[in-house]
mmCIF file of C-alpha atoms in Angstrom:
data_model
loop_
_atom_site.group_PDB
_atom_site.id
_atom_site.type_symbol
_atom_site.label_atom_id
_atom_site.label_comp_id
_atom_site.label_asym_id
_atom_site.label_seq_id
_atom_site.Cartn_x
_atom_site.Cartn_y
_atom_site.Cartn_z
ATOM 1 C CA MET A 1 0.000 0.000 0.000
ATOM 2 C CA GLU A 2 2.398 2.715 1.177
ATOM 3 C CA GLN A 3 6.123 2.814 1.893
ATOM 4 C CA LEU A 4 6.913 5.116 4.779
ATOM 5 C CA SER A 5 10.521 4.994 5.888
ATOM 6 C CA GLU A 6 14.076 4.944 4.532
ATOM 7 C CA LYS A 7 14.725 1.270 5.337
ATOM 8 C CA LYS A 8 12.772 -0.887 2.856
ATOM 9 C CA PHE A 9 10.229 -2.914 4.814
ATOM 10 C CA PRO A 10 8.532 -5.588 2.687
ATOM 11 C CA VAL A 11 4.813 -5.199 1.937
ATOM 12 C CA ASN A 12 3.945 -8.881 1.920
ATOM 13 C CA ALA A 13 2.602 -10.932 4.848
ATOM 14 C CA LYS A 14 4.876 -13.907 4.000
ATOM 15 C CA ASP A 15 7.923 -11.779 4.888
ATOM 16 C CA TYR A 16 6.816 -11.516 8.522
ATOM 17 C CA LYS A 17 6.600 -14.090 11.283
ATOM 18 C CA LEU A 18 3.952 -13.282 13.910
ATOM 19 C CA TYR A 19 4.831 -14.078 17.518
ATOM 20 C CA GLU A 20 2.696 -13.406 20.601
ATOM 21 C CA GLU A 21 -0.140 -10.877 20.994
ATOM 22 C CA VAL A 22 0.934 -7.682 22.766
ATOM 23 C CA GLY A 23 -2.246 -5.609 22.423
ATOM 24 C CA ASP A 24 -5.809 -5.658 21.163
ATOM 25 C CA GLY A 25 -8.795 -3.458 20.419
ATOM 26 C CA VAL A 26 -12.301 -3.749 18.979
ATOM 27 C CA SER A 27 -11.160 -4.259 15.393
ATOM 28 C CA ALA A 28 -7.396 -4.774 15.702
ATOM 29 C CA THR A 29 -4.814 -7.057 17.291
ATOM 30 C CA VAL A 30 -1.169 -6.091 17.784
ATOM 31 C CA TYR A 31 1.562 -8.738 17.547
ATOM 32 C CA ARG A 32 5.266 -8.827 18.218
ATOM 33 C CA ALA A 33 6.714 -10.051 14.937
ATOM 34 C CA LEU A 34 9.899 -10.667 13.000
ATOM 35 C CA CYS A 35 10.560 -8.967 9.681
ATOM 36 C CA ILE A 36 12.379 -11.922 8.096
ATOM 37 C CA PRO A 37 14.393 -10.188 5.299
ATOM 38 C CA LEU A 38 15.670 -7.454 7.657
ATOM 39 C CA ASN A 39 15.948 -9.749 10.706
ATOM 40 C CA GLU A 40 14.288 -7.026 12.802
ATOM 41 C CA ILE A 41 11.679 -7.284 15.560
ATOM 42 C CA VAL A 42 8.615 -5.139 14.814
ATOM 43 C CA ALA A 43 5.053 -4.674 16.030
ATOM 44 C CA ILE A 44 2.273 -5.435 13.560
ATOM 45 C CA LYS A 45 -1.221 -4.051 14.005
ATOM 46 C CA VAL A 46 -3.657 -6.301 12.141
ATOM 47 C CA LEU A 47 -6.941 -4.503 11.460
ATOM 48 C CA ASP A 48 -9.966 -6.581 10.510
ATOM 49 C CA LEU A 49 -11.438 -4.569 7.628
ATOM 50 C CA GLU A 50 -14.812 -6.286 8.004
ATOM 51 C CA LYS A 51 -15.056 -5.076 11.611
ATOM 52 C CA CYS A 52 -13.992 -1.570 10.499
ATOM 53 C CA ASN A 53 -17.174 -1.444 8.344
ATOM 54 C CA ASN A 54 -14.733 -1.264 5.416
ATOM 55 C CA ASP A 55 -14.072 2.387 6.226
ATOM 56 C CA LEU A 56 -11.473 2.678 3.475
ATOM 57 C CA ASP A 57 -11.671 6.456 3.625
ATOM 58 C CA GLY A 58 -10.672 6.415 7.277
ATOM 59 C CA ILE A 59 -7.899 3.944 6.554
ATOM 60 C CA ARG A 60 -6.613 6.107 3.698
ATOM 61 C CA ARG A 61 -6.522 9.060 6.090
ATOM 62 C CA GLU A 62 -4.734 6.985 8.728
ATOM 63 C CA VAL A 63 -2.036 5.938 6.248
ATOM 64 C CA GLN A 64 -1.751 9.531 4.984
ATOM 65 C CA THR A 65 -1.237 10.673 8.582
ATOM 66 C CA MET A 66 1.418 8.017 9.141
ATOM 67 C CA ILE A 67 3.321 9.166 6.038
ATOM 68 C CA LEU A 68 3.524 12.749 7.342
ATOM 69 C CA ILE A 69 4.883 11.748 10.738
ATOM 70 C CA ASP A 70 8.540 12.304 11.521
ATOM 71 C CA HIS A 71 9.053 13.037 15.199
ATOM 72 C CA ALA A 72 10.923 11.223 17.969
ATOM 73 C CA ASN A 73 7.829 11.195 20.221
ATOM 74 C CA VAL A 74 5.285 9.934 17.682
ATOM 75 C CA LEU A 75 5.050 6.271 16.708
ATOM 76 C CA ARG A 76 5.647 6.120 12.986
ATOM 77 C CA ALA A 77 4.642 3.214 10.768
ATOM 78 C CA HIS A 78 7.245 1.478 8.601
ATOM 79 C CA CYS A 79 4.698 0.394 5.985
ATOM 80 C CA SER A 80 1.177 -0.941 5.545
ATOM 81 C CA PHE A 81 -0.484 -3.422 3.189
ATOM 82 C CA THR A 82 -3.593 -5.564 2.883
ATOM 83 C CA ALA A 83 -3.574 -9.320 3.460
ATOM 84 C CA GLY A 84 -6.925 -11.009 2.840
ATOM 85 C CA HIS A 85 -9.584 -9.101 4.790
ATOM 86 C CA SER A 86 -6.973 -7.415 6.996
ATOM 87 C CA LEU A 87 -4.822 -4.323 6.898
ATOM 88 C CA TRP A 88 -1.360 -4.891 8.346
ATOM 89 C CA VAL A 89 0.431 -1.842 9.755
ATOM 90 C CA VAL A 90 4.112 -2.526 10.511
ATOM 91 C CA MET A 91 5.562 -0.362 13.304
ATOM 92 C CA PRO A 92 8.588 -0.231 15.617
ATOM 93 C CA PHE A 93 8.235 -2.629 18.563
ATOM 94 C CA MET A 94 8.000 -0.681 21.850
ATOM 95 C CA ALA A 95 9.141 -3.294 24.377
ATOM 96 C CA GLY A 96 7.879 -1.492 27.495
ATOM 97 C CA GLY A 97 4.305 -1.440 26.218
ATOM 98 C CA SER A 98 1.706 1.185 27.086
ATOM 99 C CA CYS A 99 1.540 3.206 30.306
ATOM 100 C CA LEU A 100 -1.910 1.699 30.850
ATOM 101 C CA HIS A 101 -0.549 -1.865 30.805
ATOM 102 C CA ILE A 102 2.397 -0.896 33.021
ATOM 103 C CA MET A 103 0.002 0.637 35.579
ATOM 104 C CA LYS A 104 -2.372 -2.327 35.423
ATOM 105 C CA SER A 105 0.406 -4.826 36.049
ATOM 106 C CA SER A 106 2.627 -2.942 38.524
ATOM 107 C CA TYR A 107 1.327 0.535 39.469
ATOM 108 C CA PRO A 108 -2.429 0.223 40.112
ATOM 109 C CA ASP A 109 -2.502 3.513 42.080
ATOM 110 C CA GLY A 110 -0.567 5.524 39.499
ATOM 111 C CA PHE A 111 2.996 6.788 39.142
ATOM 112 C CA GLU A 112 5.149 9.173 41.179
ATOM 113 C CA GLU A 113 5.105 12.822 40.122
ATOM 114 C CA PRO A 114 8.589 13.001 38.466
ATOM 115 C CA VAL A 115 7.645 9.956 36.344
ATOM 116 C CA ILE A 116 4.348 11.615 35.353
ATOM 117 C CA ALA A 117 6.131 14.898 34.497
ATOM 118 C CA THR A 118 8.635 13.036 32.303
ATOM 119 C CA LEU A 119 5.960 11.013 30.473
ATOM 120 C CA LEU A 120 3.709 14.036 29.942
ATOM 121 C CA ARG A 121 6.534 16.267 28.698
ATOM 122 C CA GLU A 122 7.283 13.711 25.963
ATOM 123 C CA VAL A 123 3.577 13.414 25.051
ATOM 124 C CA LEU A 124 3.302 17.197 24.906
ATOM 125 C CA LYS A 125 6.276 17.389 22.524
ATOM 126 C CA ALA A 126 4.367 14.932 20.304
ATOM 127 C CA LEU A 127 1.219 17.100 20.481
ATOM 128 C CA VAL A 128 3.147 20.282 19.601
ATOM 129 C CA TYR A 129 4.374 18.490 16.453
ATOM 130 C CA ILE A 130 0.968 16.961 15.603
ATOM 131 C CA HIS A 131 -0.899 20.266 16.059
ATOM 132 C CA TYR A 132 1.701 22.222 14.100
ATOM 133 C CA HIS A 133 1.115 19.854 11.179
ATOM 134 C CA GLY A 134 -2.630 20.391 11.275
ATOM 135 C CA HIS A 135 -3.712 17.187 12.991
ATOM 136 C CA ILE A 136 -5.810 16.495 16.057
ATOM 137 C CA HIS A 137 -4.883 13.220 17.740
ATOM 138 C CA ARG A 138 -8.346 12.773 19.334
ATOM 139 C CA ASP A 139 -7.400 9.757 21.451
ATOM 140 C CA VAL A 140 -4.743 10.892 23.941
ATOM 141 C CA LYS A 141 -4.776 8.463 26.902
ATOM 142 C CA ALA A 142 -2.375 6.242 28.880
ATOM 143 C CA GLY A 143 -3.183 3.285 26.603
ATOM 144 C CA ASN A 144 -1.689 5.227 23.683
ATOM 145 C CA ILE A 145 1.530 6.295 25.442
ATOM 146 C CA LEU A 146 4.155 3.674 24.595
ATOM 147 C CA ILE A 147 7.575 3.194 26.185
ATOM 148 C CA ASP A 148 10.597 1.469 24.660
ATOM 149 C CA SER A 149 13.121 -0.561 26.666
ATOM 150 C CA ASP A 150 15.443 2.486 26.851
ATOM 151 C CA GLY A 151 12.667 4.709 28.275
ATOM 152 C CA ALA A 152 11.876 6.494 24.983
ATOM 153 C CA VAL A 153 8.234 7.648 24.938
ATOM 154 C CA LYS A 154 6.011 7.729 21.845
ATOM 155 C CA LEU A 155 2.392 8.734 21.354
ATOM 156 C CA ALA A 156 0.624 6.041 19.342
ATOM 157 C CA ASP A 157 -2.571 5.256 17.512
ATOM 158 C CA PHE A 158 -3.686 7.617 14.853
ATOM 159 C CA GLY A 159 -6.608 5.252 14.356
ATOM 160 C CA VAL A 160 -8.921 8.204 14.876
ATOM 161 C CA ALA A 161 -6.541 11.061 13.994
ATOM 162 C CA ALA A 162 -8.072 13.701 11.758
ATOM 163 C CA CYS A 163 -6.130 15.651 9.170
ATOM 164 C CA MET A 164 -7.369 19.213 9.161
ATOM 165 C CA PHE A 165 -5.496 20.029 5.962
ATOM 166 C CA ASP A 166 -7.883 18.035 3.742
ATOM 167 C CA THR A 167 -9.310 21.297 2.390
ATOM 168 C CA GLY A 168 -6.278 23.428 3.208
ATOM 169 C CA ASP A 169 -8.228 25.235 5.929
ATOM 170 C CA ARG A 170 -6.195 25.464 9.154
ATOM 171 C CA GLN A 171 -9.141 26.889 11.118
ATOM 172 C CA ARG A 172 -11.595 24.189 10.138
ATOM 173 C CA SER A 173 -13.249 22.406 13.064
ATOM 174 C CA ARG A 174 -14.203 18.739 13.111
ATOM 175 C CA ASN A 175 -17.789 17.634 13.702
ATOM 176 C CA THR A 176 -17.320 13.902 14.074
ATOM 177 C CA PHE A 177 -17.843 11.981 17.299
ATOM 178 C CA VAL A 178 -14.723 9.858 17.856
ATOM 179 C CA GLY A 179 -12.596 8.985 20.880
ATOM 180 C CA THR A 180 -13.120 7.384 24.276
ATOM 181 C CA PRO A 181 -15.792 9.045 26.497
ATOM 182 C CA CYS A 182 -13.695 9.273 29.702
ATOM 183 C CA TRP A 183 -11.015 11.295 27.879
ATOM 184 C CA MET A 184 -13.358 13.222 25.589
ATOM 185 C CA ALA A 185 -13.604 17.019 25.720
ATOM 186 C CA PRO A 186 -17.068 18.516 26.395
ATOM 187 C CA GLU A 187 -17.146 20.265 23.001
ATOM 188 C CA VAL A 188 -16.532 16.922 21.245
ATOM 189 C CA MET A 189 -19.484 15.418 23.138
ATOM 190 C CA GLN A 190 -21.802 18.322 22.416
ATOM 191 C CA GLN A 191 -21.317 18.299 18.651
ATOM 192 C CA LEU A 192 -22.610 21.873 18.447
ATOM 193 C CA HIS A 193 -19.769 23.937 17.040
ATOM 194 C CA GLY A 194 -17.205 21.306 16.116
ATOM 195 C CA TYR A 195 -13.816 21.276 17.842
ATOM 196 C CA ASP A 196 -10.137 21.892 17.217
ATOM 197 C CA PHE A 197 -6.641 21.212 18.625
ATOM 198 C CA LYS A 198 -7.788 22.219 22.124
ATOM 199 C CA ALA A 199 -9.800 18.965 22.403
ATOM 200 C CA ASP A 200 -6.446 17.150 22.764
ATOM 201 C CA ILE A 201 -5.497 19.450 25.663
ATOM 202 C CA TRP A 202 -8.583 18.329 27.615
ATOM 203 C CA SER A 203 -7.692 14.668 26.937
ATOM 204 C CA PHE A 204 -4.104 15.440 28.004
ATOM 205 C CA GLY A 205 -5.427 16.753 31.359
ATOM 206 C CA ILE A 206 -7.551 13.626 31.841
ATOM 207 C CA THR A 207 -4.490 11.499 30.986
ATOM 208 C CA ALA A 208 -2.500 13.357 33.678
ATOM 209 C CA LEU A 209 -5.174 12.318 36.223
ATOM 210 C CA GLU A 210 -5.112 8.763 34.862
ATOM 211 C CA LEU A 211 -1.323 8.539 35.351
ATOM 212 C CA ALA A 212 -1.685 10.014 38.865
ATOM 213 C CA HIS A 213 -4.450 7.673 40.072
ATOM 214 C CA GLY A 214 -4.095 4.547 37.918
ATOM 215 C CA HIS A 215 -7.453 5.168 36.202
ATOM 216 C CA ALA A 216 -9.291 7.981 34.430
ATOM 217 C CA PRO A 217 -12.008 9.946 36.256
ATOM 218 C CA PHE A 218 -15.503 8.417 35.771
ATOM 219 C CA SER A 219 -13.892 5.240 34.372
ATOM 220 C CA LYS A 220 -16.197 3.005 36.414
ATOM 221 C CA TYR A 221 -19.344 4.460 34.811
ATOM 222 C CA PRO A 222 -21.070 3.461 31.552
ATOM 223 C CA PRO A 223 -20.432 5.749 28.528
ATOM 224 C CA MET A 224 -23.758 7.645 28.679
ATOM 225 C CA LYS A 225 -23.223 8.476 32.361
ATOM 226 C CA VAL A 226 -19.664 9.661 31.532
ATOM 227 C CA LEU A 227 -21.085 11.989 28.860
ATOM 228 C CA LEU A 228 -23.624 13.465 31.292
ATOM 229 C CA MET A 229 -21.106 13.865 34.126
ATOM 230 C CA THR A 230 -18.542 15.541 31.840
ATOM 231 C CA LEU A 231 -21.125 17.986 30.493
ATOM 232 C CA GLN A 232 -22.987 18.720 33.752
ATOM 233 C CA ASN A 233 -20.432 18.404 36.567
ATOM 234 C CA ALA A 234 -17.516 20.687 37.380
ATOM 235 C CA PRO A 235 -14.358 19.502 35.574
ATOM 236 C CA PRO A 236 -12.414 16.754 37.389
ATOM 237 C CA GLY A 237 -9.045 17.648 38.914
ATOM 238 C CA LEU A 238 -6.469 16.868 41.573
ATOM 239 C CA ASP A 239 -8.078 17.339 44.968
ATOM 240 C CA TYR A 240 -6.141 19.530 47.410
ATOM 241 C CA GLU A 241 -7.025 17.202 50.310
ATOM 242 C CA ARG A 242 -7.063 13.749 48.725
ATOM 243 C CA ASP A 243 -4.042 14.378 46.485
ATOM 244 C CA LYS A 244 -1.636 15.800 49.076
ATOM 245 C CA ARG A 245 1.274 13.837 47.553
ATOM 246 C CA PHE A 246 1.148 15.996 44.403
ATOM 247 C CA SER A 247 2.624 19.479 44.028
ATOM 248 C CA LYS A 248 0.710 22.738 43.605
ATOM 249 C CA SER A 249 2.224 23.159 40.145
ATOM 250 C CA PHE A 250 0.904 19.719 39.035
ATOM 251 C CA LYS A 251 -2.583 20.638 40.287
ATOM 252 C CA GLU A 252 -2.448 23.968 38.452
ATOM 253 C CA MET A 253 -1.235 22.384 35.207
ATOM 254 C CA VAL A 254 -4.124 19.873 35.244
ATOM 255 C CA ALA A 255 -6.643 22.616 36.091
ATOM 256 C CA ALA A 256 -5.394 24.697 33.120
ATOM 257 C CA CYS A 257 -6.131 21.778 30.744
ATOM 258 C CA LEU A 258 -9.534 20.899 32.193
ATOM 259 C CA VAL A 259 -11.396 24.140 31.484
ATOM 260 C CA LYS A 260 -14.746 23.597 29.770
ATOM 261 C CA ASP A 261 -14.299 26.537 27.401
ATOM 262 C CA PRO A 262 -11.692 25.357 24.842
ATOM 263 C CA LYS A 263 -10.638 28.962 24.109
ATOM 264 C CA LYS A 264 -9.401 29.258 27.700
ATOM 265 C CA ARG A 265 -7.193 26.144 27.500
ATOM 266 C CA PRO A 266 -3.511 26.693 26.653
ATOM 267 C CA SER A 267 -2.049 25.492 23.362
ATOM 268 C CA SER A 268 0.327 22.519 23.519
ATOM 269 C CA GLU A 269 3.249 24.892 22.906
ATOM 270 C CA LYS A 270 2.277 27.205 25.757
ATOM 271 C CA LEU A 271 1.618 24.268 28.095
ATOM 272 C CA LEU A 272 5.124 22.900 27.496
ATOM 273 C CA LYS A 273 6.482 26.058 29.191
ATOM 274 C CA HIS A 274 4.494 25.355 32.415
ATOM 275 C CA PRO A 275 6.735 25.192 35.554
ATOM 276 C CA PHE A 276 5.430 21.644 36.270
ATOM 277 C CA PHE A 277 7.637 20.268 33.475
ATOM 278 C CA LYS A 278 10.830 21.579 35.112
ATOM 279 C CA GLN A 279 10.862 18.385 37.199
ATOM 280 C CA ALA A 280 10.779 16.122 34.106
ATOM 281 C CA ARG A 281 13.819 13.860 33.849
ATOM 282 C CA SER A 282 15.551 11.696 31.216
ATOM 283 C CA ASN A 283 14.377 8.615 29.307
ATOM 284 C CA ASP A 284 17.010 6.670 31.209
ATOM 285 C CA TYR A 285 15.328 7.704 34.480
ATOM 286 C CA LEU A 286 11.985 6.358 33.154
ATOM 287 C CA ALA A 287 13.550 3.030 32.182
ATOM 288 C CA ARG A 288 15.103 2.662 35.666
ATOM 289 C CA SER A 289 11.997 3.852 37.538
ATOM 290 C CA ILE A 290 9.172 1.931 35.909
ATOM 291 C CA LEU A 291 10.568 -0.718 33.549
ATOM 292 C CA ASP A 292 13.216 -2.392 35.719
ATOM 293 C CA GLY A 293 12.052 -5.844 36.811
ATOM 294 C CA LEU A 294 8.907 -5.916 34.648
ATOM 295 C CA PRO A 295 8.172 -9.221 32.851
ATOM 296 C CA PRO A 296 8.353 -9.152 29.007
ATOM 297 C CA LEU A 297 5.440 -7.374 27.308
ATOM 298 C CA GLY A 298 3.876 -10.567 25.886
ATOM 299 C CA ASP A 299 3.814 -12.191 29.356
ATOM 300 C CA ARG A 300 2.273 -9.077 30.917
ATOM 301 C CA PHE A 301 -0.376 -8.907 28.207
ATOM 302 C CA ARG A 302 -1.238 -12.600 28.720
ATOM 303 C CA MET A 303 -1.527 -12.104 32.510
ATOM 304 C CA LEU A 304 -3.812 -9.085 32.042
ATOM 305 C CA LYS A 305 -6.024 -11.006 29.583
ATOM 306 C CA ALA A 306 -6.289 -13.875 32.090
ATOM 307 C CA LYS A 307 -7.203 -11.397 34.860
ATOM 308 C CA GLU A 308 -9.903 -9.831 32.678
ATOM 309 C CA ALA A 309 -11.312 -13.259 31.784
ATOM 310 C CA ASP A 310 -11.466 -14.200 35.513
ATOM 311 C CA TYR A 311 -13.193 -10.917 36.300
ATOM 312 C CA LEU A 312 -15.795 -11.484 33.562
ATOM 313 C CA LEU A 313 -16.413 -15.045 34.779
ATOM 314 C CA GLN A 314 -16.896 -13.854 38.377
ATOM 315 C CA ASN A 315 -19.336 -11.176 37.219
ATOM 316 C CA LYS A 316 -21.234 -13.697 35.091
ATOM 317 C CA ALA A 317 -21.480 -16.073 38.077
ATOM 318 C CA MET A 318 -22.675 -13.201 40.289
ATOM 319 C CA TYR A 319 -25.435 -12.222 37.832
ATOM 320 C CA GLU A 320 -26.494 -15.858 37.407
ATOM 321 C CA ASP A 321 -26.738 -16.212 41.214
ATOM 322 C CA LYS A 322 -28.867 -13.049 41.412
ATOM 323 C CA ASP A 323 -31.001 -14.318 38.545
ATOM 324 C CA HIS A 324 -31.455 -17.664 40.295
ATOM 325 C CA LEU A 325 -32.462 -15.956 43.566
ATOM 326 C CA SER A 326 -34.998 -13.717 41.850
ATOM 327 C CA GLN A 327 -36.840 -16.640 40.228
#
C-alpha cells in the first residue's frame, strides 16, 4: 500500500513471522513479529477490515497521517499493506508497552510525580508536532503512550486522527464523534460547534489524572453516564485534600487543561512552558523507575487477559446467582 521509511520494509505478509499478541482493540490485534528479510523485531497491528465497516476512507486518512509523521515522540509506521480481509500496519516494537498496561500490572494507584512529568513532557512534545502539522490526535490516553526498553516515549494510535489540511483550511473544526468518552472534551461530546486542537489538551489533562491515580475519572461508569457527568459536573481535577502527595504546580497544570471553554485552555506549545515540566527527567530515568524488573510485554499482556477473563467469569457467576435468587 504505502512505503513510509528509509529502510525498505517488505509489503507482503509472507515476509513476517507473527509471535505473541501484545495488544488488542475492537477491530485490531497487535503482535510482536519478525521482519524476516531485515531480521528485525517489529510490532504489527492487524486490522480486521470487516469489523472496520470497510471504512477505506478512514484507513486512507490513517495511512496519509502516518506518512507525514517524523518526530521522535510519535510512533511512525514502517509500511502498511492488505492481506486477505486485513490491513497490516508494521511499526517499531516498543518493548515497554503502554503506560496503561504498566500501571495495570505494577502501578495500580498511578505513578510518582517526576515519572508523570517526564511522560507528559514527551507526550506534549508529540502534540506540539501533531498540532503544528494540522492534525488532532483525538485519542490521547495512557493506553496510547508507549515506552521502549530504553525509556523512549512515543504517542501512538492515529486510528482516529483527523487531518485538518484536507481542504487546506487550518481553522476548520471537526464535527465527528470519535474517541473514548472518559477522555473526551465537552465540546466533542456536544457536537454543536465542532472542535479543534484544544480537544487534545482536555484529553491530556484527563491522561494526567489517569497517570496520577491509575485510572481515568468516571472510568467506572457506563459511557452515557460519563457523557452526562462531563457535560454537567464541574471539571475533574487533583483534589487539594485527597491528592496531598502531588505538588501545587501539578494541580495547576491539570486545572489549566480541564477548562470547559476550549478557548481558555492553553495550546500545547504554551503548556510545554508550564513550571510543572521543570521536574521532568531523562528517558534513562523512566527506564530505571518503571521498567526495571517488569516481565516481558507478551507475558504481561497474557496475565492481564487472564485477569480480565477471571473478572468477567466472576461477574457472570454473580449475575447468574442473582437471577437464580430472583426466580
